[in-house]
Amino acid sequence: MAFVDALAQLIDATIRVSVPLLLACLAGLYSERSGIFDIGLEGKMLAGAFAGASAAAVSGSAWVGLGMAILIAVCLALVHGFASITHRGNQIVSGVAINFIAAGSTIILGQAWFSQGGRTPPLSGPARFEAITLPGADALRDVPVIGLIYSELISGHSILVYVAFLMVPLTWWVLFRTRFGLRLRAVGENPAAVDTAGISVTWLRYRAVILTGVLTGVAGAYLSIAQNAGFVKDMTAGKGFIALAALIFAKWKPVPAMFACLLFGFLDAASIRFQGMAWPVIGKVPVQLVNALPFILTIILLAGFIGKAIPPRAGGVPYVKER
């Protein structure tokens, strides 16, 4: 029974840790399906986390924090779009610049506003998204198997967790069952054909980067006002880059992206749980090595276990309208 409880706790932690990866991965999916490569997911998540925690601390409302996180992330996404779409700049350079801006400005503004070494004040009560107990969770808690799954794994998460996983079927439906999704996929493969049909390539790509900003803002808000009780320096800790790896691992498809993020989330959760644990034969593993395991597996998977991943053909290439 102890093993079952430990496994349930590990799966529960996997779900919680996977949420920012999943949101960022879906954000990158919209952008890259339109032909805009976005390495700045990390920066937009970080800026969203800081903006969300700051607004929540000042206003006392988690919803205000969420709105501010989305607003700031969308603004940064529009900056990336302005550089990459309007001015046809290098998309990698633009994304890296956003990462640097977010990493530096969050620390400077945090110290200037709150004088806590770049942190925001601790959040509590209505300033945080608390866990939600679903109907019947307490009544089913003692039921074997079903009660454990429903009360421990499905119930007891914040609203942003449910939003993240609901975004997977919604994204699939948008991309593969709507006119907007068809055009979005087409502009990522052959923008000239879309332009010939009288559809604005620029407007389609701007809508894609706005969706990217919304989702990365929600991911950042989750980190600072749901999973944690405030913002700390560099709290994204490379999650934006792991989300990009998960996107490539999933071959730019939403459902495989969810499973890829759950895999990386499981490794992250396991690395946290196994810190300081003594293993048979090899003894205690250094904490640094355990923390590096998710990144090591990311490299291994991308190097040889996913087959040939073919990105959208127009990805990373500025579109120049023929005259």
XYZ file of C-alpha atoms in Angstrom:
323
model
C 0.000 0.000 0.000
C 2.905 2.285 0.703
C 4.144 1.696 -2.843
C 0.722 2.604 -4.290
C 0.604 5.803 -2.238
C 4.129 6.727 -3.319
C 3.236 6.047 -6.955
C 0.079 8.162 -6.662
C 2.087 11.028 -5.177
C 4.629 10.752 -7.994
C 1.916 10.812 -10.681
C 0.205 13.735 -8.950
C 3.508 15.633 -8.914
C 4.032 14.724 -12.577
C 0.707 16.329 -13.511
C 1.502 19.511 -11.603
C 5.022 19.841 -13.009
C 3.857 19.091 -16.567
C 1.375 21.978 -16.732
C 3.800 24.827 -17.599
C 5.581 22.541 -20.069
C 2.280 21.657 -21.732
C 1.082 25.252 -21.989
C 4.417 26.426 -23.388
C 4.530 23.484 -25.792
C 1.061 24.277 -27.147
C 2.098 27.922 -27.398
C 5.082 26.949 -29.523
C 2.836 24.677 -31.578
C 0.637 27.567 -32.726
C 3.636 29.731 -33.534
C 5.679 27.140 -35.370
C 2.698 25.764 -37.288
C 2.368 29.262 -38.746
C 6.038 29.333 -39.736
C 7.374 31.473 -36.865
C 10.048 29.755 -34.810
C 9.882 30.972 -31.229
C 12.831 30.270 -28.966
C 11.561 33.046 -26.679
C 8.985 30.845 -24.919
C 11.220 30.856 -21.861
C 11.366 34.641 -21.694
C 7.635 35.114 -22.138
C 6.907 32.554 -19.407
C 9.347 34.276 -17.058
C 7.950 37.736 -17.749
C 4.420 36.406 -17.322
C 5.338 34.789 -14.013
C 6.787 38.048 -12.695
C 3.930 40.197 -13.968
C 1.340 37.797 -12.585
C 2.900 37.577 -9.145
C 3.462 41.346 -8.969
C -0.117 42.172 -9.956
C -1.515 39.534 -7.610
C 0.595 40.870 -4.729
C -0.537 44.457 -5.300
C -4.204 43.764 -6.074
C -4.747 40.724 -3.869
C -6.466 38.929 -6.770
C -5.135 35.905 -8.624
C -7.365 36.742 -11.596
C -5.823 40.191 -11.926
C -2.424 38.516 -11.806
C -3.442 36.091 -14.548
C -4.702 38.928 -16.734
C -1.495 40.915 -16.279
C 0.645 37.837 -17.018
C -1.222 37.285 -20.282
C -0.977 40.983 -21.207
C 2.798 41.166 -20.716
C 3.419 37.864 -22.505
C 1.273 38.962 -25.451
C 3.197 42.265 -25.622
C 6.486 40.364 -25.828
C 4.971 38.015 -28.419
C 3.973 41.042 -30.492
C 7.529 42.379 -30.224
C 8.755 39.049 -31.582
C 6.114 39.222 -34.313
C 7.054 42.801 -35.195
C 10.702 41.816 -35.578
C 10.090 38.503 -37.330
C 6.958 39.110 -39.417
C 6.826 42.825 -40.185
C 10.571 43.425 -40.476
C 11.489 39.849 -41.508
C 14.275 39.703 -38.928
C 16.100 36.633 -37.717
C 13.626 34.713 -35.577
C 16.286 33.047 -33.426
C 17.961 36.346 -32.581
C 14.609 37.926 -31.725
C 13.679 35.038 -29.422
C 17.035 35.072 -27.658
C 16.735 38.835 -27.149
C 13.340 38.352 -25.473
C 14.853 35.749 -23.159
C 17.643 38.133 -22.149
C 15.241 41.050 -21.647
C 12.936 38.970 -19.450
C 15.777 37.488 -17.391
C 17.280 40.902 -16.626
C 14.178 43.071 -16.288
C 12.369 40.760 -13.861
C 15.253 40.940 -11.392
C 15.750 44.711 -11.738
C 12.047 45.544 -11.471
C 11.511 43.069 -8.657
C 14.273 44.652 -6.596
C 13.114 48.187 -7.430
C 9.473 47.536 -6.573
C 9.633 45.097 -3.659
C 13.243 45.261 -2.361
C 13.348 41.501 -1.765
C 16.264 40.515 -3.963
C 14.197 40.193 -7.114
C 11.395 38.270 -5.421
C 7.804 39.317 -5.054
C 6.009 39.280 -1.688
C 4.572 35.892 -0.650
C 1.056 35.296 -1.957
C -1.811 33.778 -0.006
C -5.591 33.576 0.038
C -7.358 35.109 -2.986
C -4.008 36.188 -4.450
C -3.330 32.542 -5.359
C -5.149 29.904 -7.365
C -5.948 27.317 -4.715
C -6.636 23.620 -5.288
C -10.197 22.715 -6.250
C -11.937 19.717 -4.678
C -14.222 18.194 -7.300
C -17.738 17.003 -6.357
C -17.726 13.579 -4.711
C -13.969 13.473 -4.160
C -14.249 13.170 -0.377
C -17.024 10.581 -0.607
C -15.042 8.373 -2.997
C -11.718 8.716 -1.201
C -11.942 5.307 0.516
C -13.112 3.405 -2.581
C -10.287 1.157 -3.879
C -8.543 2.281 -7.069
C -11.341 4.558 -8.341
C -11.322 6.635 -5.174
C -7.544 7.007 -5.291
C -7.551 8.051 -8.952
C -10.442 10.497 -8.628
C -9.685 12.057 -5.254
C -5.883 12.169 -5.476
C -5.041 12.428 -9.186
C -8.032 14.108 -10.839
C -9.331 16.261 -7.984
C -7.254 18.664 -5.939
C -5.626 20.780 -8.646
C -5.907 24.470 -9.387
C -8.151 25.650 -12.204
C -5.137 26.318 -14.454
C -4.262 22.604 -14.428
C -7.662 21.724 -15.872
C -7.386 24.574 -18.369
C -4.010 23.280 -19.570
C -5.242 19.757 -20.254
C -8.489 21.004 -21.816
C -6.362 23.051 -24.205
C -5.067 19.824 -25.786
C -8.349 18.683 -27.412
C -9.258 22.318 -28.071
C -5.968 22.875 -29.909
C -6.473 19.672 -31.906
C -9.954 20.833 -32.893
C -8.757 24.331 -33.828
C -5.862 23.062 -35.932
C -7.580 20.186 -37.705
C -11.298 21.002 -37.732
C -11.565 24.758 -38.298
C -10.921 27.075 -41.231
C -8.477 29.080 -39.131
C -6.491 25.921 -38.328
C -6.377 24.876 -41.973
C -5.083 28.289 -42.985
C -2.606 28.327 -40.108
C -1.123 24.996 -41.151
C -1.086 26.089 -44.782
C 0.781 29.311 -44.047
C 3.432 27.283 -42.226
C 3.904 25.026 -45.229
C 3.381 27.272 -48.244
C 2.715 30.937 -47.466
C 2.853 31.893 -51.131
C -0.148 29.666 -51.903
C -2.079 31.198 -49.003
C -1.234 34.692 -50.237
C -2.337 33.769 -53.742
C -5.726 32.729 -52.322
C -6.178 36.284 -51.034
C -5.506 35.488 -47.353
C -3.184 37.735 -45.367
C -0.073 35.789 -44.338
C 0.945 38.578 -41.982
C -2.377 38.648 -40.103
C -2.477 34.859 -39.768
C 1.016 34.790 -38.304
C 0.263 37.662 -35.947
C -2.782 35.787 -34.643
C -0.561 32.755 -34.076
C 2.005 34.700 -32.048
C -0.797 36.333 -30.018
C -2.072 32.854 -29.102
C 1.499 31.973 -28.191
C 1.626 34.971 -25.870
C -1.674 34.052 -24.212
C -0.588 30.490 -23.462
C 2.895 31.418 -22.244
C 1.294 34.064 -20.014
C -0.972 31.425 -18.470
C 2.056 29.147 -18.029
C 3.985 31.896 -16.238
C 1.003 32.744 -14.035
C 0.673 29.077 -13.092
C 4.284 28.994 -11.950
C 4.077 32.059 -9.721
C 0.491 32.169 -8.422
C -0.659 28.541 -8.517
C 2.260 26.134 -8.210
C 4.282 28.543 -6.078
C 3.392 31.444 -3.787
C 5.260 34.188 -5.590
C 8.004 34.932 -8.086
C 11.658 34.010 -7.603
C 14.628 34.659 -9.849
C 14.753 32.468 -12.993
C 11.865 30.337 -11.746
C 11.139 28.958 -15.229
C 14.467 27.058 -14.987
C 14.654 26.114 -18.662
C 11.063 24.916 -18.986
C 10.589 26.908 -22.185
C 13.477 25.062 -23.833
C 12.223 21.676 -22.622
C 8.814 22.593 -24.071
C 10.489 23.214 -27.430
C 12.164 19.811 -27.180
C 8.811 18.216 -26.340
C 7.280 19.925 -29.373
C 9.919 18.444 -31.662
C 9.575 15.070 -29.906
C 5.810 15.215 -30.588
C 6.384 16.234 -34.218
C 4.229 19.349 -33.877
C 1.022 17.504 -32.929
C -1.036 18.454 -29.829
C -1.896 15.031 -28.372
C 1.640 13.597 -28.677
C 2.833 16.934 -27.240
C 0.789 16.272 -24.100
C 2.352 12.843 -23.621
C 5.833 14.230 -24.290
C 5.297 16.913 -21.632
C 4.018 14.286 -19.185
C 7.168 12.271 -19.821
C 9.442 15.225 -19.153
C 7.271 16.189 -16.180
C 7.620 12.692 -14.774
C 11.401 12.912 -15.002
C 11.357 16.304 -13.294
C 9.053 15.062 -10.534
C 11.160 11.921 -10.079
C 14.358 13.964 -9.849
C 12.799 16.044 -7.057
C 11.540 12.984 -5.182
C 14.774 11.009 -5.467
C 17.103 13.767 -4.274
C 19.341 12.539 -1.476
C 18.052 8.960 -1.760
C 20.590 6.163 -1.389
C 20.451 3.651 -4.262
C 21.566 0.004 -4.115
C 25.183 -0.588 -5.137
C 25.885 3.028 -6.260
C 24.836 4.693 -2.986
C 23.739 8.330 -2.798
C 23.644 10.120 -6.145
C 24.733 13.794 -6.208
C 21.815 16.209 -6.257
C 23.251 18.000 -9.288
C 23.190 14.782 -11.346
C 19.599 14.025 -10.332
C 18.516 17.559 -11.304
C 20.235 17.171 -14.666
C 18.382 13.958 -15.564
C 15.456 15.649 -17.395
C 17.883 17.618 -19.558
C 20.063 14.564 -20.222
C 17.031 12.561 -21.338
C 15.918 15.450 -23.536
C 19.227 15.297 -25.415
C 19.108 11.491 -25.675
C 15.546 11.441 -27.005
C 16.144 14.188 -29.536
C 19.428 12.618 -30.644
C 18.198 9.192 -31.569
C 14.796 8.005 -30.418
C 12.204 10.109 -32.226
C 13.036 9.339 -35.827
C 12.989 12.056 -38.426
C 11.061 15.108 -37.207
C 10.135 17.333 -40.129
C 9.117 20.874 -39.105
C 6.751 23.057 -41.140
C 8.514 23.829 -44.408
C 8.214 27.604 -44.051
C 9.332 27.574 -40.417
C 11.935 30.219 -39.619
C 11.847 31.672 -43.130
C 10.581 35.265 -43.488
C 7.902 35.566 -46.139
C 8.583 38.068 -48.909
C 5.533 38.794 -51.024
C 6.147 38.449 -54.729
C 5.321 41.494 -56.813
